[in-house]
Short mmCIF file of C-alpha atoms in Angstrom, two decimals:
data_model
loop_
_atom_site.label_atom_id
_atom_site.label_comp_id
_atom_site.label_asym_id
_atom_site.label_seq_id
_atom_site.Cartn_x
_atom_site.Cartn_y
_atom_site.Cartn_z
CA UNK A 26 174.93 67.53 102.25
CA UNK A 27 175.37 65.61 105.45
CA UNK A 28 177.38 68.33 107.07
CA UNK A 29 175.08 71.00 105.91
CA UNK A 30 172.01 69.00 107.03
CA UNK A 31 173.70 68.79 110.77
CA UNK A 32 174.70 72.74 110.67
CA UNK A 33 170.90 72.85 110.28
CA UNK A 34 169.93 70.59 113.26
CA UNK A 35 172.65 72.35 115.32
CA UNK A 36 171.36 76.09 114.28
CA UNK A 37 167.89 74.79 115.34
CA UNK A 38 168.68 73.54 118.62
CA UNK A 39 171.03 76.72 119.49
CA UNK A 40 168.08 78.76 118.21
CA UNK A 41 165.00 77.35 120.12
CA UNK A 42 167.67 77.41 123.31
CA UNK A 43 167.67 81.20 122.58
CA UNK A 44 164.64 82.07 122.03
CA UNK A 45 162.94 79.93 124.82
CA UNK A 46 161.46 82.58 127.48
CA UNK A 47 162.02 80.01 130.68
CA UNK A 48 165.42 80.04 132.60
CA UNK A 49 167.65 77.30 132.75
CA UNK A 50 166.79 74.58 135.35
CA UNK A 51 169.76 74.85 137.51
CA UNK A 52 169.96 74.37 141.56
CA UNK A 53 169.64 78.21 141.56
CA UNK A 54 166.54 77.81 139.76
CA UNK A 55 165.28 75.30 142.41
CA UNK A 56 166.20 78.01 145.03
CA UNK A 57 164.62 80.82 143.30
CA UNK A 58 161.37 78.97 142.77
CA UNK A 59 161.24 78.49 146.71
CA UNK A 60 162.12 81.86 147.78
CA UNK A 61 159.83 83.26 145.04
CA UNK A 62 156.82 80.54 146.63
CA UNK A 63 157.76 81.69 150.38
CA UNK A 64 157.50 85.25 149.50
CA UNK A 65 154.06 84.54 147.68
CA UNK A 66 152.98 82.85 151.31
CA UNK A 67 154.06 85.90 153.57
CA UNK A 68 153.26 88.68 150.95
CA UNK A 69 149.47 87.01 150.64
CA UNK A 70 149.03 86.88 153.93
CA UNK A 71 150.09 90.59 154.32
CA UNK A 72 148.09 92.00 152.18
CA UNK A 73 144.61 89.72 153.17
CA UNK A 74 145.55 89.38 156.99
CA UNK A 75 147.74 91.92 158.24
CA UNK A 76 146.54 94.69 155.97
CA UNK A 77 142.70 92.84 156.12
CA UNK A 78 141.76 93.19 152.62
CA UNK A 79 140.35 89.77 153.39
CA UNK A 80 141.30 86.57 150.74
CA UNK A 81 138.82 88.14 147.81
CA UNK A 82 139.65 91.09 147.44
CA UNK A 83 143.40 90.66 147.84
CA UNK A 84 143.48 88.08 145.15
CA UNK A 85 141.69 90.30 142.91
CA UNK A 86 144.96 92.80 143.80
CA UNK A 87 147.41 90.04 142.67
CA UNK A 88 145.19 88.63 139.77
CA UNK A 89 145.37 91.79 138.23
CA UNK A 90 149.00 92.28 138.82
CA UNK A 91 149.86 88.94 137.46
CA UNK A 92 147.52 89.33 134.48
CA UNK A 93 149.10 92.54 133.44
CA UNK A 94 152.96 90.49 133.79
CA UNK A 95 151.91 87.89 131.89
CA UNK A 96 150.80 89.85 128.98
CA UNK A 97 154.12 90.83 129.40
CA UNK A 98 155.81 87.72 129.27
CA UNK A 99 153.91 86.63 126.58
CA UNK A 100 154.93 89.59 124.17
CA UNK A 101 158.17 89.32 124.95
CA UNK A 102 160.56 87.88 122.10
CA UNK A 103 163.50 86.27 124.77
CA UNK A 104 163.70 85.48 128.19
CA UNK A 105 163.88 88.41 130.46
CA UNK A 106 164.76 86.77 133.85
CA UNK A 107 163.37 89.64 136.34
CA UNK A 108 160.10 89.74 134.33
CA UNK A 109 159.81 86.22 134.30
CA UNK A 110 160.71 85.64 137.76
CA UNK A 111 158.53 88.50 138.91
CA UNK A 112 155.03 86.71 136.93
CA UNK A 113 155.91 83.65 139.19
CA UNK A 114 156.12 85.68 142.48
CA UNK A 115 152.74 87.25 141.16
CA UNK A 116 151.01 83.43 140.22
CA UNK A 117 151.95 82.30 143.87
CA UNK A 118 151.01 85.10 145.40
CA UNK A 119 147.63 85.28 143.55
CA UNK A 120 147.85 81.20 144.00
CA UNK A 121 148.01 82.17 148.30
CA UNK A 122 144.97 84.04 148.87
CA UNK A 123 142.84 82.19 146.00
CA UNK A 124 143.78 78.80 147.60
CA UNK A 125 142.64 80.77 151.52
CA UNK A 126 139.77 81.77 150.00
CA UNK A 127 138.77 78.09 148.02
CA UNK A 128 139.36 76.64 151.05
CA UNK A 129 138.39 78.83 154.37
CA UNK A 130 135.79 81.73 152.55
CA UNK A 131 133.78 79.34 150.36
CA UNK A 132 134.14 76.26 153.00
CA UNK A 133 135.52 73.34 150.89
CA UNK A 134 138.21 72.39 153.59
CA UNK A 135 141.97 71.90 153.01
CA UNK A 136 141.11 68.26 151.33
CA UNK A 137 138.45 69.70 148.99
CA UNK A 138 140.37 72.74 147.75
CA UNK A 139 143.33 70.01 147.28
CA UNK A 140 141.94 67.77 145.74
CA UNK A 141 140.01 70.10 143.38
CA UNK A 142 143.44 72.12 142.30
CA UNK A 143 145.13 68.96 142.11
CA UNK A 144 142.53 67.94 139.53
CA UNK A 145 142.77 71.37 137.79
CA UNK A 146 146.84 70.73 137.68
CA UNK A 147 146.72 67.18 136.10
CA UNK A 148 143.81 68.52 133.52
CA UNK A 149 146.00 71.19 132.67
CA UNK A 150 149.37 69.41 132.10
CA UNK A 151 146.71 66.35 130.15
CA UNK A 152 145.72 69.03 127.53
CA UNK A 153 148.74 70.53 127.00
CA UNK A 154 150.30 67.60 125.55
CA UNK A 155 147.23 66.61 123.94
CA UNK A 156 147.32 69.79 122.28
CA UNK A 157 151.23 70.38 122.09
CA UNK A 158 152.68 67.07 122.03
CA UNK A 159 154.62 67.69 124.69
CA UNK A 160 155.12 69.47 128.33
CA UNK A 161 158.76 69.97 128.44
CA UNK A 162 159.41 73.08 130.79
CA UNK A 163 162.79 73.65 128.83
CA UNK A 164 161.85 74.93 125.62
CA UNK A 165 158.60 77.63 125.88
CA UNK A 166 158.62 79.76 122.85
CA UNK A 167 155.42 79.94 121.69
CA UNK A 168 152.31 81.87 122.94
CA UNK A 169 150.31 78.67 122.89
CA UNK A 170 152.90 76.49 124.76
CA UNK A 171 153.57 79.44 126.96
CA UNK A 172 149.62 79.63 128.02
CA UNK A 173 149.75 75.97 128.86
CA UNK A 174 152.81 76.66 130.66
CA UNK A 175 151.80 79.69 133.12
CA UNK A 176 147.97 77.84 133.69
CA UNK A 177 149.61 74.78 135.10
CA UNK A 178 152.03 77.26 136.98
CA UNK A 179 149.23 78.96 138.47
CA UNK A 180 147.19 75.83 139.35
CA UNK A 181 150.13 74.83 140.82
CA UNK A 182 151.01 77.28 142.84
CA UNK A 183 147.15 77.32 144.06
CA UNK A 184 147.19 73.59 144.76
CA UNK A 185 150.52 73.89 146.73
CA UNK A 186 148.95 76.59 148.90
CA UNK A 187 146.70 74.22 149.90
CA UNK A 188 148.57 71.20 150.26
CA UNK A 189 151.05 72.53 152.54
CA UNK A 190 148.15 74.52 155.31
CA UNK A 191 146.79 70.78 154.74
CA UNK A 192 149.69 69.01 156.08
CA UNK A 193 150.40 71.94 158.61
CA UNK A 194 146.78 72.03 159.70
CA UNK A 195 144.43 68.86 159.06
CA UNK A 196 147.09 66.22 158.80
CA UNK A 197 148.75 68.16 162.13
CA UNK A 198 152.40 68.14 161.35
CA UNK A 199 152.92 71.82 162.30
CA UNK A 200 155.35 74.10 160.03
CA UNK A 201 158.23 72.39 160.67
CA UNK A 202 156.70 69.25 160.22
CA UNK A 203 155.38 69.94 156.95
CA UNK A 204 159.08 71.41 156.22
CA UNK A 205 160.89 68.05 156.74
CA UNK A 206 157.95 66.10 154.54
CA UNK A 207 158.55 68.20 151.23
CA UNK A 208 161.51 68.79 152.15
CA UNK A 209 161.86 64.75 152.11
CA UNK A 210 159.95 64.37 149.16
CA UNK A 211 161.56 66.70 146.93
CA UNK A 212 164.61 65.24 148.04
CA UNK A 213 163.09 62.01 147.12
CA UNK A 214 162.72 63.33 143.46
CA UNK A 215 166.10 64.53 143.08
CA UNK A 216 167.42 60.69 143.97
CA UNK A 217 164.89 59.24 141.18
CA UNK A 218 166.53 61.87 138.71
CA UNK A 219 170.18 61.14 138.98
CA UNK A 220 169.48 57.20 139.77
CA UNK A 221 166.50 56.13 137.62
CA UNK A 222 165.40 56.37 134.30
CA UNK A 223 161.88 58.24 134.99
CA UNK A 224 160.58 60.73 132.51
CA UNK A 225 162.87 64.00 133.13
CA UNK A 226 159.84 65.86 132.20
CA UNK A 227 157.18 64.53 135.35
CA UNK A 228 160.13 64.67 137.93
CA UNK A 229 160.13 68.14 136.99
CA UNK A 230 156.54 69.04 137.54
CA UNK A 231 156.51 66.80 140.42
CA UNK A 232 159.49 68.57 142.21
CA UNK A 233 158.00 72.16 140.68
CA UNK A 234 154.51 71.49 142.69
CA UNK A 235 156.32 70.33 145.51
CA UNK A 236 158.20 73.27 146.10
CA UNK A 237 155.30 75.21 146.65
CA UNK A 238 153.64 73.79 149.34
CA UNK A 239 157.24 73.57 150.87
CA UNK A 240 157.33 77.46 150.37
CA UNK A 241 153.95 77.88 152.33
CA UNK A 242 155.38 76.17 155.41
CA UNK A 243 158.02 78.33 155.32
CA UNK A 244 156.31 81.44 155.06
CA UNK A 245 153.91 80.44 157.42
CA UNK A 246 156.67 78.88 159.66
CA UNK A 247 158.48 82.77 159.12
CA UNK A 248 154.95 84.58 160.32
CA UNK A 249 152.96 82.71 162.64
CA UNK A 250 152.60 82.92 166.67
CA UNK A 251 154.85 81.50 168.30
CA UNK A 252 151.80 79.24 170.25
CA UNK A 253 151.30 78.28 166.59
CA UNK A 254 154.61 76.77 165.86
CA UNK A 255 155.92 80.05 164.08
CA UNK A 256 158.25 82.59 164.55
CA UNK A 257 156.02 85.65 164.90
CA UNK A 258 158.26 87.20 162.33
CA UNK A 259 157.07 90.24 160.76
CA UNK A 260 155.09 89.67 157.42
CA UNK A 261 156.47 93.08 155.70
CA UNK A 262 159.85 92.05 157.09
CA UNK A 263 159.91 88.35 156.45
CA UNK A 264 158.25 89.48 152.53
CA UNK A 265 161.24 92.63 152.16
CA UNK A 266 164.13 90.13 152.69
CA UNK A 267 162.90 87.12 151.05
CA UNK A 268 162.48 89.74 147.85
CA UNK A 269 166.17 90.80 148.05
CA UNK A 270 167.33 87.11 148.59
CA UNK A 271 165.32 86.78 144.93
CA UNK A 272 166.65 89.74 143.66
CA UNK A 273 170.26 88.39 144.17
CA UNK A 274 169.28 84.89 143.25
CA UNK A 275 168.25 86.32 139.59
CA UNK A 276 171.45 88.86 139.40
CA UNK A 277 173.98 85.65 140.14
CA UNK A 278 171.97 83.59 137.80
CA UNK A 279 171.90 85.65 135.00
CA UNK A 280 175.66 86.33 135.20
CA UNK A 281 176.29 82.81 135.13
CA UNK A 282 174.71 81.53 132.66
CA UNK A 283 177.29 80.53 130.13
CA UNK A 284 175.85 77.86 128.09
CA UNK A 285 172.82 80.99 127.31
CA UNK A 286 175.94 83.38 126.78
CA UNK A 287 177.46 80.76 124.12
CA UNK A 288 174.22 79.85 122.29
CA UNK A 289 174.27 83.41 121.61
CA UNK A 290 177.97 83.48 120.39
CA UNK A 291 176.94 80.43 118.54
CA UNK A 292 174.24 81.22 116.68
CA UNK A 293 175.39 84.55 116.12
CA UNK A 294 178.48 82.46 114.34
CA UNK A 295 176.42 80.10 112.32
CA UNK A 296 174.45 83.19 111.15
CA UNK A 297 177.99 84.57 109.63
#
């Protein structure tokens, strides 16, 4: 009975490993997520400043675009990495020009737009585990969780628009200031994950918001005059290259994903 009740446990875990639609957390996740939040920075300002759709109607474009992904992502029954990966490019670019419009259209200021989207992020992540019981990032499998999941993404991403033109801008660190202080910080989280015994789960969401305020002094490091601090990089350019570093981010990480490739051999076996 014992045994039995443990090949039960063991099919469950192997099966909610399968069917979760979120990638493994791995360093190539990490690197993704920052390409994917640099791209969102450059292609934003593209389309609202080099193309001068203006911040409105350009996040209109990407809201659209990421509502129709999501749907998407939602239906889905498994985790399909290039659709999942391309709903995050879409939430930070759609996070870019909402956060540029929050704070520079409607007037709020880089502290006001930051501290309301940090508000929206901690409300968000509050009632998902009132609600769920829990706001693990590992195991998404169910539209409910998954809603939670993407509305905390997308404040996220908004709030980390904000933060990092804040730092750039208003605090007056310049790009590459800003770089070094995420940079730093997320570093900083990676040291109280291997060396302390901090919820897994808020390191995670710490280091996830971080890395998107990190990828907006990037991008704007990549695009801006050179009298700015920047490189005076092409946007089109700078948004065409970081899209093939993705591309090849996703390709090596879904070829080497082995313990994904054995749940599948697994459960496939305790199905026999």
């Amino acid at each position: 009975m014992k045994v039995l009740e443990q090949h039960q446990h063991t099919k469950h875990q192997i099966s909610d490993l399968v069917l979760s639609k979120v990638p493994e957390v791995t360093l190539i996740f990490w690197i993704t997520k920052i390409l994917a939040t640099t791209f969102g920075e450059t292609a934003g300002d593209a389309l609202s400043m080099s193309m001068n759709l203006g911040y409105l109607v350009s996040t209109f474009i990407f809201a659209a675009i990421f509502i129709v992904l999501l749907y998407f992502q939602i239906s889905a029954k498994s985790y399909k990495p290039y659709l999942y990966w391309f709903t995050i490019i879409a939430s930070t670019t759609v996070g870019t020009t909402l956060a540029d419009f929050v704070d520079r259209s409607l007037g709020l200021g880089y502290i006001g737009g930051t501290t309301i989207l940090l508000s929206l992020v901690l409300a968000s992540l509050f009632t998902w585990y009132k609600v769920e019981g829990s706001i693990s990032p590992h195991i998404v499998n169910f539209p409910r969780a998954e809603f939670f999941y993407w509305i905390t993404i997308t404040f996220s991403q908004t709030l980390g628009t904000a933060l990092g033109d804040w730092s750039a801008d208003t605090a007056g660190l310049g790009y590459t200031g800003g770089i070094i202080l995420f940079s730093g910080l997320i570093l900083f989280i990676v040291g109280l994950y291997f060396r302390t015994n901090i919820s897994k789960t808020l390191l995670f969401w710490s280091a996830f918001v971080l890395t998107r305020p990190l990828g907006a002094v990037v991008g704007d490091f990549l695009d801006k005059p050179i009298a700015s601090g920047g490189l005076d990089l092409s946007r089109y350019t700078a948004s065409i290259v970081l899209l093939v570093a993705i591309f090849i981010c996703i390709y090596i990480a879904h070829r080497k994903n082995p313990k994904l490739n054995n749940a599948y051999a697994n459960l496939n076996f305790l199905n026999s």
